[in-house]
mmCIF file of C-alpha atoms in Angstrom:
data_model
loop_
_atom_site.group_PDB
_atom_site.id
_atom_site.type_symbol
_atom_site.label_atom_id
_atom_site.label_comp_id
_atom_site.label_asym_id
_atom_site.label_seq_id
_atom_site.Cartn_x
_atom_site.Cartn_y
_atom_site.Cartn_z
ATOM 1 C CA UNK A 1 199.199 -57.856 12.915
ATOM 2 C CA UNK A 2 196.014 -56.184 14.074
ATOM 3 C CA UNK A 3 195.500 -57.542 17.675
ATOM 4 C CA UNK A 4 198.622 -55.626 18.812
ATOM 5 C CA UNK A 5 196.491 -52.105 17.545
ATOM 6 C CA UNK A 6 193.280 -53.051 18.796
ATOM 7 C CA UNK A 7 194.993 -53.751 21.912
ATOM 8 C CA UNK A 8 196.576 -50.738 22.367
ATOM 9 C CA UNK A 9 193.057 -49.182 21.031
ATOM 10 C CA UNK A 10 191.319 -51.192 24.150
ATOM 11 C CA UNK A 11 193.627 -50.265 26.741
ATOM 12 C CA UNK A 12 193.359 -46.532 25.951
ATOM 13 C CA UNK A 13 189.749 -46.268 25.824
ATOM 14 C CA UNK A 14 189.407 -47.849 29.489
ATOM 15 C CA UNK A 15 192.035 -46.553 30.770
ATOM 16 C CA UNK A 16 190.061 -43.186 31.117
ATOM 17 C CA UNK A 17 188.110 -42.760 35.107
ATOM 18 C CA UNK A 18 185.782 -40.777 33.632
ATOM 19 C CA UNK A 19 183.859 -41.377 30.051
ATOM 20 C CA UNK A 20 185.540 -38.276 27.991
ATOM 21 C CA UNK A 21 188.279 -37.193 29.793
ATOM 22 C CA UNK A 22 191.211 -38.189 27.727
ATOM 23 C CA UNK A 23 189.643 -36.011 24.941
ATOM 24 C CA UNK A 24 189.136 -33.416 27.694
ATOM 25 C CA UNK A 25 192.677 -34.069 29.003
ATOM 26 C CA UNK A 26 194.399 -33.494 25.748
ATOM 27 C CA UNK A 27 192.482 -30.019 25.261
ATOM 28 C CA UNK A 28 193.599 -28.780 28.527
ATOM 29 C CA UNK A 29 197.375 -30.026 27.583
ATOM 30 C CA UNK A 30 197.404 -28.679 23.792
ATOM 31 C CA UNK A 31 195.877 -25.011 25.218
ATOM 32 C CA UNK A 32 198.095 -25.162 28.184
ATOM 33 C CA UNK A 33 201.238 -26.988 27.474
ATOM 34 C CA UNK A 34 200.168 -29.260 31.301
ATOM 35 C CA UNK A 35 201.248 -32.390 30.564
ATOM 36 C CA UNK A 36 198.696 -34.771 29.865
ATOM 37 C CA UNK A 37 199.737 -37.338 33.520
ATOM 38 C CA UNK A 38 199.220 -34.149 35.906
ATOM 39 C CA UNK A 39 195.714 -33.409 34.288
ATOM 40 C CA UNK A 40 194.561 -37.033 34.134
ATOM 41 C CA UNK A 41 195.869 -37.640 37.946
ATOM 42 C CA UNK A 42 193.989 -34.857 39.341
ATOM 43 C CA UNK A 43 190.919 -36.056 37.136
ATOM 44 C CA UNK A 44 191.268 -39.307 38.680
ATOM 45 C CA UNK A 45 190.785 -38.688 42.288
ATOM 46 C CA UNK A 46 187.553 -36.348 41.324
ATOM 47 C CA UNK A 47 184.172 -38.624 41.810
ATOM 48 C CA UNK A 48 180.775 -39.509 40.627
ATOM 49 C CA UNK A 49 178.307 -37.680 43.492
ATOM 50 C CA UNK A 50 174.720 -38.933 42.704
ATOM 51 C CA UNK A 51 173.468 -35.963 45.267
ATOM 52 C CA UNK A 52 174.992 -33.370 42.471
ATOM 53 C CA UNK A 53 172.939 -34.871 40.089
ATOM 54 C CA UNK A 54 169.482 -35.170 42.152
ATOM 55 C CA UNK A 55 170.319 -31.484 43.155
ATOM 56 C CA UNK A 56 170.130 -30.487 40.095
ATOM 57 C CA UNK A 57 166.592 -32.109 39.469
ATOM 58 C CA UNK A 58 165.175 -30.226 42.071
ATOM 59 C CA UNK A 59 166.345 -26.670 41.934
ATOM 60 C CA UNK A 60 165.257 -23.876 44.468
ATOM 61 C CA UNK A 61 163.776 -21.715 40.848
ATOM 62 C CA UNK A 62 161.585 -24.822 40.398
ATOM 63 C CA UNK A 63 159.403 -23.624 43.266
ATOM 64 C CA UNK A 64 156.388 -20.435 42.805
ATOM 65 C CA UNK A 65 157.204 -17.091 43.984
ATOM 66 C CA UNK A 66 155.236 -17.213 47.165
ATOM 67 C CA UNK A 67 157.416 -19.934 47.961
ATOM 68 C CA UNK A 68 160.253 -18.696 46.538
ATOM 69 C CA UNK A 69 160.912 -15.362 48.245
ATOM 70 C CA UNK A 70 160.671 -16.643 51.883
ATOM 71 C CA UNK A 71 163.601 -18.345 51.749
ATOM 72 C CA UNK A 72 165.491 -15.306 50.707
ATOM 73 C CA UNK A 73 163.432 -12.317 52.560
ATOM 74 C CA UNK A 74 163.814 -13.720 56.630
ATOM 75 C CA UNK A 75 164.207 -11.574 59.061
ATOM 76 C CA UNK A 76 167.278 -13.375 59.929
ATOM 77 C CA UNK A 77 169.314 -13.070 56.513
ATOM 78 C CA UNK A 78 167.837 -9.116 55.992
ATOM 79 C CA UNK A 79 168.913 -8.283 59.887
ATOM 80 C CA UNK A 80 172.313 -10.289 58.798
ATOM 81 C CA UNK A 81 172.634 -8.378 55.629
ATOM 82 C CA UNK A 82 172.996 -5.058 57.474
ATOM 83 C CA UNK A 83 175.017 -5.935 59.884
ATOM 84 C CA UNK A 84 177.169 -7.217 57.186
ATOM 85 C CA UNK A 85 176.933 -3.943 55.377
ATOM 86 C CA UNK A 86 177.537 -1.762 58.938
ATOM 87 C CA UNK A 87 180.406 -3.839 59.322
ATOM 88 C CA UNK A 88 182.083 -3.600 55.654
ATOM 89 C CA UNK A 89 180.653 -0.397 54.836
ATOM 90 C CA UNK A 90 184.261 1.606 54.102
ATOM 91 C CA UNK A 91 185.143 -1.073 51.476
ATOM 92 C CA UNK A 92 181.524 -1.706 50.216
ATOM 93 C CA UNK A 93 181.112 1.953 49.703
ATOM 94 C CA UNK A 94 184.618 2.602 47.828
ATOM 95 C CA UNK A 95 183.818 -0.044 45.698
ATOM 96 C CA UNK A 96 180.077 0.924 45.322
ATOM 97 C CA UNK A 97 181.419 4.309 43.878
ATOM 98 C CA UNK A 98 184.133 3.134 42.047
ATOM 99 C CA UNK A 99 181.984 0.371 39.437
ATOM 100 C CA UNK A 100 179.105 2.449 39.829
ATOM 101 C CA UNK A 101 177.034 -0.750 41.883
ATOM 102 C CA UNK A 102 174.805 0.319 44.809
ATOM 103 C CA UNK A 103 176.364 -1.470 47.293
ATOM 104 C CA UNK A 104 173.521 -3.291 49.008
ATOM 105 C CA UNK A 105 173.354 -5.283 45.756
ATOM 106 C CA UNK A 106 176.426 -6.420 46.277
ATOM 107 C CA UNK A 107 176.081 -7.435 49.835
ATOM 108 C CA UNK A 108 172.518 -9.039 48.664
ATOM 109 C CA UNK A 109 174.131 -10.970 46.238
ATOM 110 C CA UNK A 110 176.184 -12.482 48.970
ATOM 111 C CA UNK A 111 173.310 -12.937 51.204
ATOM 112 C CA UNK A 112 171.123 -14.703 49.103
ATOM 113 C CA UNK A 113 174.394 -16.904 47.879
ATOM 114 C CA UNK A 114 176.237 -18.239 50.778
ATOM 115 C CA UNK A 115 174.578 -15.962 53.336
ATOM 116 C CA UNK A 116 177.008 -13.539 53.846
ATOM 117 C CA UNK A 117 180.489 -16.456 53.481
ATOM 118 C CA UNK A 118 178.368 -18.813 55.965
ATOM 119 C CA UNK A 119 177.761 -21.386 53.703
ATOM 120 C CA UNK A 120 179.796 -21.495 50.421
ATOM 121 C CA UNK A 121 179.060 -25.198 49.670
ATOM 122 C CA UNK A 122 180.543 -28.486 50.466
ATOM 123 C CA UNK A 123 180.981 -30.416 47.631
ATOM 124 C CA UNK A 124 184.349 -30.308 46.076
ATOM 125 C CA UNK A 125 184.311 -28.428 42.966
ATOM 126 C CA UNK A 126 186.088 -31.211 41.204
ATOM 127 C CA UNK A 127 183.419 -33.777 42.103
ATOM 128 C CA UNK A 128 180.854 -31.169 40.721
ATOM 129 C CA UNK A 129 181.878 -30.084 37.436
ATOM 130 C CA UNK A 130 183.240 -33.774 36.927
ATOM 131 C CA UNK A 131 180.312 -35.333 37.793
ATOM 132 C CA UNK A 132 177.781 -32.665 35.667
ATOM 133 C CA UNK A 133 180.526 -32.776 32.609
ATOM 134 C CA UNK A 134 180.716 -36.625 31.672
ATOM 135 C CA UNK A 135 177.413 -37.798 33.649
ATOM 136 C CA UNK A 136 174.623 -35.425 33.420
ATOM 137 C CA UNK A 137 173.626 -35.493 29.467
ATOM 138 C CA UNK A 138 171.070 -32.722 30.006
ATOM 139 C CA UNK A 139 173.975 -29.718 30.379
ATOM 140 C CA UNK A 140 176.877 -31.387 30.054
ATOM 141 C CA UNK A 141 178.645 -28.963 27.208
ATOM 142 C CA UNK A 142 178.301 -25.953 29.797
ATOM 143 C CA UNK A 143 179.889 -28.031 32.431
ATOM 144 C CA UNK A 144 182.262 -29.375 30.126
ATOM 145 C CA UNK A 145 183.198 -26.107 29.254
ATOM 146 C CA UNK A 146 183.325 -25.075 33.102
ATOM 147 C CA UNK A 147 185.453 -27.848 33.940
ATOM 148 C CA UNK A 148 188.232 -27.381 31.396
ATOM 149 C CA UNK A 149 188.346 -23.378 32.165
ATOM 150 C CA UNK A 150 189.213 -24.909 35.856
ATOM 151 C CA UNK A 151 191.813 -26.962 34.707
ATOM 152 C CA UNK A 152 192.940 -23.859 32.531
ATOM 153 C CA UNK A 153 193.264 -21.154 35.758
ATOM 154 C CA UNK A 154 196.261 -20.102 37.490
ATOM 155 C CA UNK A 155 196.259 -21.136 40.855
ATOM 156 C CA UNK A 156 196.575 -17.373 41.586
ATOM 157 C CA UNK A 157 193.121 -17.413 40.670
ATOM 158 C CA UNK A 158 191.760 -20.119 43.188
ATOM 159 C CA UNK A 159 191.498 -19.747 46.733
ATOM 160 C CA UNK A 160 193.408 -23.115 47.327
ATOM 161 C CA UNK A 161 194.340 -26.137 45.441
ATOM 162 C CA UNK A 162 192.194 -26.850 42.544
ATOM 163 C CA UNK A 163 191.772 -30.266 44.640
ATOM 164 C CA UNK A 164 191.002 -28.896 47.878
ATOM 165 C CA UNK A 165 188.201 -26.178 46.530
ATOM 166 C CA UNK A 166 184.993 -27.077 47.522
ATOM 167 C CA UNK A 167 181.039 -25.284 46.460
ATOM 168 C CA UNK A 168 177.447 -25.782 45.548
ATOM 169 C CA UNK A 169 176.515 -28.744 43.751
ATOM 170 C CA UNK A 170 176.679 -26.935 40.421
ATOM 171 C CA UNK A 171 180.556 -26.062 41.093
ATOM 172 C CA UNK A 172 180.442 -22.254 41.793
ATOM 173 C CA UNK A 173 182.885 -20.915 44.628
ATOM 174 C CA UNK A 174 183.053 -18.614 46.707
ATOM 175 C CA UNK A 175 181.101 -15.859 48.767
ATOM 176 C CA UNK A 176 180.092 -14.923 45.623
ATOM 177 C CA UNK A 177 179.633 -18.128 44.024
ATOM 178 C CA UNK A 178 181.227 -17.799 40.626
ATOM 179 C CA UNK A 179 181.883 -20.364 38.025
ATOM 180 C CA UNK A 180 185.173 -20.900 36.674
ATOM 181 C CA UNK A 181 184.600 -18.890 33.265
ATOM 182 C CA UNK A 182 183.135 -16.098 35.467
ATOM 183 C CA UNK A 183 186.437 -15.986 37.560
ATOM 184 C CA UNK A 184 188.201 -15.955 34.826
ATOM 185 C CA UNK A 185 186.356 -12.949 32.832
ATOM 186 C CA UNK A 186 185.645 -10.995 36.245
ATOM 187 C CA UNK A 187 187.494 -12.222 39.365
ATOM 188 C CA UNK A 188 189.192 -9.028 40.227
ATOM 189 C CA UNK A 189 192.465 -8.767 42.379
ATOM 190 C CA UNK A 190 191.152 -5.675 44.122
ATOM 191 C CA UNK A 191 194.199 -5.628 46.743
ATOM 192 C CA UNK A 192 196.775 -6.127 43.750
ATOM 193 C CA UNK A 193 198.303 -8.590 45.968
ATOM 194 C CA UNK A 194 198.359 -11.115 42.639
ATOM 195 C CA UNK A 195 195.819 -13.464 43.818
ATOM 196 C CA UNK A 196 192.038 -13.291 42.837
ATOM 197 C CA UNK A 197 190.756 -15.163 46.760
ATOM 198 C CA UNK A 198 186.672 -15.180 46.462
ATOM 199 C CA UNK A 199 186.869 -16.796 49.296
ATOM 200 C CA UNK A 200 189.213 -15.440 51.874
ATOM 201 C CA UNK A 201 189.742 -11.607 50.528
ATOM 202 C CA UNK A 202 186.464 -9.370 51.101
ATOM 203 C CA UNK A 203 187.558 -7.044 48.391
ATOM 204 C CA UNK A 204 188.403 -9.478 45.805
ATOM 205 C CA UNK A 205 184.965 -10.867 46.581
ATOM 206 C CA UNK A 206 183.167 -7.294 46.653
ATOM 207 C CA UNK A 207 185.010 -5.872 43.500
ATOM 208 C CA UNK A 208 184.398 -8.841 41.214
ATOM 209 C CA UNK A 209 180.844 -9.162 42.186
ATOM 210 C CA UNK A 210 180.456 -5.347 41.126
ATOM 211 C CA UNK A 211 183.054 -5.611 38.440
ATOM 212 C CA UNK A 212 180.525 -8.259 37.384
ATOM 213 C CA UNK A 213 177.477 -6.013 36.969
ATOM 214 C CA UNK A 214 179.014 -3.511 36.155
ATOM 215 C CA UNK A 215 180.345 -5.394 32.266
ATOM 216 C CA UNK A 216 177.175 -6.886 31.804
ATOM 217 C CA UNK A 217 175.385 -3.271 31.809
ATOM 218 C CA UNK A 218 174.460 -2.462 34.958
ATOM 219 C CA UNK A 219 173.081 1.280 34.579
ATOM 220 C CA UNK A 220 173.993 3.540 37.307
ATOM 221 C CA UNK A 221 170.961 5.043 39.098
ATOM 222 C CA UNK A 222 169.164 3.311 37.072
ATOM 223 C CA UNK A 223 165.396 1.545 38.393
ATOM 224 C CA UNK A 224 165.436 -2.407 38.543
ATOM 225 C CA UNK A 225 161.930 -3.000 38.625
ATOM 226 C CA UNK A 226 158.126 -1.088 39.663
ATOM 227 C CA UNK A 227 154.629 -2.976 39.956
ATOM 228 C CA UNK A 228 152.389 -3.104 37.165
ATOM 229 C CA UNK A 229 148.672 -3.559 37.363
ATOM 230 C CA UNK A 230 146.627 -4.725 35.306
ATOM 231 C CA UNK A 231 143.272 -4.545 33.771
ATOM 232 C CA UNK A 232 140.246 -5.973 32.301
ATOM 233 C CA UNK A 233 142.115 -6.288 28.763
ATOM 234 C CA UNK A 234 145.480 -7.208 30.175
ATOM 235 C CA UNK A 235 146.777 -10.744 28.769
ATOM 236 C CA UNK A 236 149.688 -12.564 30.775
ATOM 237 C CA UNK A 237 152.598 -12.032 29.232
ATOM 238 C CA UNK A 238 154.830 -14.659 26.787
ATOM 239 C CA UNK A 239 157.538 -15.504 28.718
ATOM 240 C CA UNK A 240 161.109 -14.252 26.604
ATOM 241 C CA UNK A 241 163.881 -15.733 26.035
ATOM 242 C CA UNK A 242 165.994 -13.950 28.760
ATOM 243 C CA UNK A 243 165.002 -11.084 30.635
ATOM 244 C CA UNK A 244 166.670 -7.636 28.156
ATOM 245 C CA UNK A 245 164.073 -5.140 27.911
ATOM 246 C CA UNK A 246 162.254 -5.132 24.493
ATOM 247 C CA UNK A 247 159.486 -3.338 25.117
ATOM 248 C CA UNK A 248 158.452 0.193 26.086
ATOM 249 C CA UNK A 249 156.519 1.063 29.383
ATOM 250 C CA UNK A 250 154.116 3.417 27.215
ATOM 251 C CA UNK A 251 153.735 -0.384 24.807
ATOM 252 C CA UNK A 252 153.065 -2.085 27.665
ATOM 253 C CA UNK A 253 150.169 0.418 29.561
ATOM 254 C CA UNK A 254 149.114 0.220 26.184
ATOM 255 C CA UNK A 255 148.406 -3.569 26.608
ATOM 256 C CA UNK A 256 146.698 -3.172 30.344
ATOM 257 C CA UNK A 257 149.534 -2.912 32.729
ATOM 258 C CA UNK A 258 149.299 0.742 34.102
ATOM 259 C CA UNK A 259 152.497 1.432 36.666
ATOM 260 C CA UNK A 260 151.474 2.008 40.058
ATOM 261 C CA UNK A 261 154.538 4.632 40.254
ATOM 262 C CA UNK A 262 155.711 7.538 38.086
ATOM 263 C CA UNK A 263 157.786 5.842 35.065
ATOM 264 C CA UNK A 264 159.530 7.347 31.879
ATOM 265 C CA UNK A 265 157.016 6.238 29.703
ATOM 266 C CA UNK A 266 159.842 5.493 26.596
ATOM 267 C CA UNK A 267 162.268 3.693 28.940
ATOM 268 C CA UNK A 268 162.975 0.153 27.799
ATOM 269 C CA UNK A 269 161.702 -2.293 29.716
ATOM 270 C CA UNK A 270 160.038 -6.175 29.989
ATOM 271 C CA UNK A 271 157.167 -7.435 31.911
ATOM 272 C CA UNK A 272 156.990 -10.717 34.099
ATOM 273 C CA UNK A 273 154.255 -12.314 36.298
ATOM 274 C CA UNK A 274 154.848 -14.449 39.367
ATOM 275 C CA UNK A 275 152.921 -16.181 41.269
ATOM 276 C CA UNK A 276 152.394 -13.996 44.308
ATOM 277 C CA UNK A 277 150.586 -15.086 47.929
ATOM 278 C CA UNK A 278 147.473 -13.279 46.788
ATOM 279 C CA UNK A 279 147.132 -14.063 43.633
ATOM 280 C CA UNK A 280 149.519 -12.840 40.341
ATOM 281 C CA UNK A 281 151.517 -10.262 40.637
ATOM 282 C CA UNK A 282 153.272 -8.269 37.511
ATOM 283 C CA UNK A 283 156.324 -6.541 37.251
ATOM 284 C CA UNK A 284 157.941 -3.764 34.722
ATOM 285 C CA UNK A 285 161.311 -4.906 34.995
ATOM 286 C CA UNK A 286 164.466 -2.412 33.800
ATOM 287 C CA UNK A 287 168.216 -3.223 32.412
ATOM 288 C CA UNK A 288 169.377 -3.570 35.992
ATOM 289 C CA UNK A 289 166.980 -6.530 36.528
ATOM 290 C CA UNK A 290 168.309 -8.207 33.571
ATOM 291 C CA UNK A 291 172.063 -7.697 34.606
ATOM 292 C CA UNK A 292 170.992 -9.691 37.905
ATOM 293 C CA UNK A 293 169.108 -12.334 35.683
ATOM 294 C CA UNK A 294 173.010 -12.827 33.968
ATOM 295 C CA UNK A 295 173.641 -14.274 37.531
ATOM 296 C CA UNK A 296 170.789 -16.368 37.987
ATOM 297 C CA UNK A 297 168.334 -16.574 35.040
ATOM 298 C CA UNK A 298 165.496 -16.587 37.434
ATOM 299 C CA UNK A 299 163.740 -13.400 37.302
ATOM 300 C CA UNK A 300 162.662 -15.008 40.839
ATOM 301 C CA UNK A 301 165.861 -14.647 42.018
ATOM 302 C CA UNK A 302 166.576 -11.547 40.450
ATOM 303 C CA UNK A 303 163.614 -9.619 42.603
ATOM 304 C CA UNK A 304 164.689 -12.092 45.645
ATOM 305 C CA UNK A 305 168.257 -9.783 44.638
ATOM 306 C CA UNK A 306 166.675 -6.764 44.538
ATOM 307 C CA UNK A 307 163.915 -7.002 47.364
ATOM 308 C CA UNK A 308 166.768 -8.319 49.982
ATOM 309 C CA UNK A 309 169.231 -5.225 48.740
ATOM 310 C CA UNK A 310 166.123 -2.656 49.445
ATOM 311 C CA UNK A 311 165.538 -3.975 53.069
ATOM 312 C CA UNK A 312 169.029 -3.868 53.944
ATOM 313 C CA UNK A 313 169.408 -0.390 52.711
ATOM 314 C CA UNK A 314 166.648 0.548 54.344
ATOM 315 C CA UNK A 315 167.982 -0.565 58.092
ATOM 316 C CA UNK A 316 171.604 1.348 57.348
ATOM 317 C CA UNK A 317 170.977 3.777 55.545
ATOM 318 C CA UNK A 318 167.608 4.924 56.055
ATOM 319 C CA UNK A 319 164.186 5.467 53.416
ATOM 320 C CA UNK A 320 165.621 9.014 53.250
ATOM 321 C CA UNK A 321 169.088 7.602 51.962
ATOM 322 C CA UNK A 322 170.597 8.467 55.349
#
């Protein structure tokens, strides 16, 4: 009598194209009302890609600052960013004012992420998220959540049919490289056409990046970083769990780190040490630096975005803000 139920269980277990697919499909179907059959058809078409796992194991953030910075602060990227800003300045300035985020930071994010839309990624988003959700145990819970969100997003939140979307090896898509959860929470339909298009609509792209910064606490007019000069008493700071300001400038001064420019002693800050081309670099970091690290947790990423933004602004607006 037990043979038939056991046979059914065995068939059900082997019917999955990917380990854990059946459970995920049940969750999405329950939460959205989408059919199990259609969801399985989508995931059955996704392929495990070893190259995605390999890429996850060698991120650019594994490099020291002295090698990381030259990747993004090239003359080509700076000049292309300045030209991009000039071309789209009216739209960028309008969105910047609306969200309280300087346009050069919107440009710099797009510049670092996709070279101003030229390289949005070659991997199928479905392949990337399926691979990382089911075959990358180190971060499987996070990517399983992103895959679930991707399957749940309405079609008008995506740049095209789900199985045609391409992006990074981590499953980020569009010019700003938004993960599915970021599209859901911070994507903006800027022109009111009923769609959030992170790949083909510049208003949606720029406004989504600006909205992300604003919603994460961007301080309009606030600083991002400032160099710190250590004295003989100074000891390398511990690496914090995140880059949220937890100390003050005067507190770090008391520990032997002097600012090289005037700063409000009471301003909330954090301190980061990076391996620069001539030795250790120390930087006071502030709320806006923390906001950039919510986009990518690496302090090197945040500093590269900031420095690229400053270079672009200098070429477009000039050193005196004109």
